[in-house]
């Protein structure tokens, strides 16, 4: 049997074209289903963000801090002890009721409230902001949390 290298590589190119076509078709079908099903993921924003959540970017949060906003760390208290935004209070999600009782007088005097946690994928700041909203406080959520603050050099 004679081996024809050119034929082999030509067939290989056809297989790659099929692979790319299948991949693109699958991705397009998945995106179309996501958009049309009504149960899809919100692409382009965090799936943790719900109606009523107000996100603030790190640079804007820095300006809020300069104007006297109160920052709340929704991470466990030990994380807050290790590193935090200067002047922030610890209001951990898992100990919300007790920590809220301690922080309530400061919350009532605050000109603005910003809640943060460990960054992408951390739901604690969203949960704490919603619990505050249930108690009548409006709190913004620092988008991407403490890592965004640190990356911005604030």
C-alpha positions as semicolon CSV with decimal commas, in nm:
position;residue;x (nm);y (nm);z (nm)
1;X;0,000;0,000;0,000
2;X;0,134;0,338;-0,099
3;X;0,099;0,621;0,152
4;X;0,003;0,958;0,001
5;X;0,095;1,228;0,254
6;X;-0,086;1,504;0,062
7;X;-0,413;1,311;0,070
8;X;-0,375;1,249;0,443
9;X;-0,327;1,616;0,522
10;X;-0,612;1,718;0,290
11;X;-0,844;1,480;0,480
12;X;-0,714;1,621;0,808
13;X;-0,810;1,973;0,694
14;X;-1,164;1,849;0,623
15;X;-1,187;1,703;0,974
16;X;-1,075;2,032;1,130
17;X;-1,333;2,220;0,925
18;X;-1,604;1,983;1,049
19;X;-1,484;2,025;1,406
20;X;-1,495;2,406;1,381
21;X;-1,839;2,393;1,216
22;X;-1,978;2,167;1,490
23;X;-1,823;2,384;1,762
24;X;-1,964;2,709;1,620
25;X;-2,305;2,553;1,559
26;X;-2,318;2,416;1,915
27;X;-2,217;2,750;2,066
28;X;-2,476;2,937;1,858
29;X;-2,749;2,690;1,953
30;X;-2,657;2,719;2,321
31;X;-2,664;3,099;2,314
32;X;-2,996;3,098;2,126
33;X;-3,149;2,859;2,381
34;X;-3,015;3,071;2,666
35;X;-3,180;3,382;2,521
36;X;-3,509;3,222;2,418
37;X;-3,580;2,985;2,706
38;X;-3,655;3,248;2,970
39;X;-3,448;3,044;3,217
40;X;-3,107;3,132;3,079
41;X;-2,816;3,306;3,246
42;X;-2,785;3,682;3,224
43;X;-2,478;3,713;3,008
44;X;-2,256;4,015;3,053
45;X;-2,318;4,059;3,425
46;X;-2,283;3,857;3,740
47;X;-2,556;3,601;3,802
48;X;-2,554;3,716;4,167
49;X;-2,700;4,056;4,075
50;X;-3,077;4,070;4,120
51;X;-3,339;4,337;4,067
52;X;-3,290;4,617;4,317
53;X;-2,916;4,558;4,361
54;X;-2,705;4,869;4,304
55;X;-2,346;4,804;4,199
56;X;-2,071;5,061;4,240
57;X;-1,728;5,041;4,079
58;X;-1,412;5,075;4,288
59;X;-1,323;5,428;4,170
60;X;-1,674;5,554;4,251
61;X;-1,663;5,372;4,586
62;X;-1,340;5,555;4,668
63;X;-1,516;5,887;4,611
64;X;-1,804;5,772;4,833
65;X;-1,559;5,684;5,111
66;X;-1,402;6,030;5,085
67;X;-1,751;6,181;5,124
68;X;-1,812;5,979;5,441
69;X;-1,996;5,668;5,325
70;X;-1,994;5,375;5,565
71;X;-1,834;5,058;5,426
72;X;-1,947;4,718;5,550
73;X;-1,743;4,400;5,511
74;X;-1,976;4,102;5,458
75;X;-1,696;3,845;5,491
76;X;-1,642;3,648;5,812
77;X;-1,505;3,863;6,093
78;X;-1,162;3,690;6,084
79;X;-1,119;3,797;5,720
80;X;-1,210;4,154;5,817
81;X;-0,944;4,143;6,090
82;X;-0,679;4,033;5,836
83;X;-0,746;4,300;5,572
84;X;-1,020;4,548;5,503
85;X;-1,110;4,882;5,352
86;X;-1,002;5,152;5,599
87;X;-1,283;5,251;5,833
88;X;-1,511;4,963;5,735
89;X;-1,726;4,777;5,985
90;X;-1,763;4,401;5,997
91;X;-2,118;4,290;5,915
92;X;-2,072;3,923;5,827
93;X;-2,350;3,745;5,643
94;X;-2,345;3,442;5,875
95;X;-2,377;3,661;6,187
96;X;-2,596;3,931;6,039
97;X;-2,852;3,974;6,317
98;X;-2,601;4,021;6,600
99;X;-2,364;4,238;6,392
100;X;-2,656;4,448;6,264
101;X;-2,768;4,522;6,620
102;X;-2,417;4,652;6,698
103;X;-2,388;4,853;6,376
104;X;-2,741;4,995;6,357
105;X;-2,665;5,330;6,526
106;X;-2,380;5,393;6,278
107;X;-2,597;5,279;5,987
108;X;-2,867;5,530;6,082
109;X;-2,612;5,815;6,079
110;X;-2,441;5,708;5,755
111;X;-2,461;5,934;5,451
112;X;-2,427;5,627;5,229
113;X;-2,358;5,257;5,268
114;X;-2,137;5,031;5,055
115;X;-2,113;4,656;5,118
116;X;-1,825;4,442;4,993
117;X;-1,692;4,088;5,020
118;X;-1,422;3,869;4,861
119;X;-1,487;3,953;4,497
120;X;-1,615;3,759;4,198
121;X;-1,836;3,472;4,301
122;X;-1,881;3,597;4,658
123;X;-2,250;3,632;4,733
124;X;-2,215;3,765;5,089
125;X;-2,224;4,135;4,994
126;X;-2,538;4,080;4,786
127;X;-2,712;3,896;5,070
128;X;-2,614;4,158;5,329
129;X;-2,725;4,446;5,102
130;X;-3,063;4,277;5,050
131;X;-3,107;4,214;5,423
132;X;-3,026;4,581;5,488
133;X;-3,282;4,681;5,224
134;X;-3,542;4,468;5,408
135;X;-3,466;4,676;5,720
136;X;-3,506;5,005;5,533
137;X;-3,142;5,082;5,447
138;X;-3,017;5,145;5,094
139;X;-2,675;4,992;5,038
140;X;-2,467;4,975;4,723
141;X;-2,252;4,669;4,648
142;X;-1,886;4,714;4,560
143;X;-1,857;4,537;4,225
144;X;-1,592;4,262;4,248
145;X;-1,539;4,341;4,617
146;X;-1,215;4,391;4,805
147;X;-0,992;4,265;4,519
148;X;-1,129;4,539;4,290
149;X;-1,061;4,798;4,560
150;X;-0,704;4,673;4,600
151;X;-0,647;4,650;4,224
152;X;-0,759;5,013;4,190
153;X;-0,489;5,109;4,440
154;X;-0,737;5,259;4,684
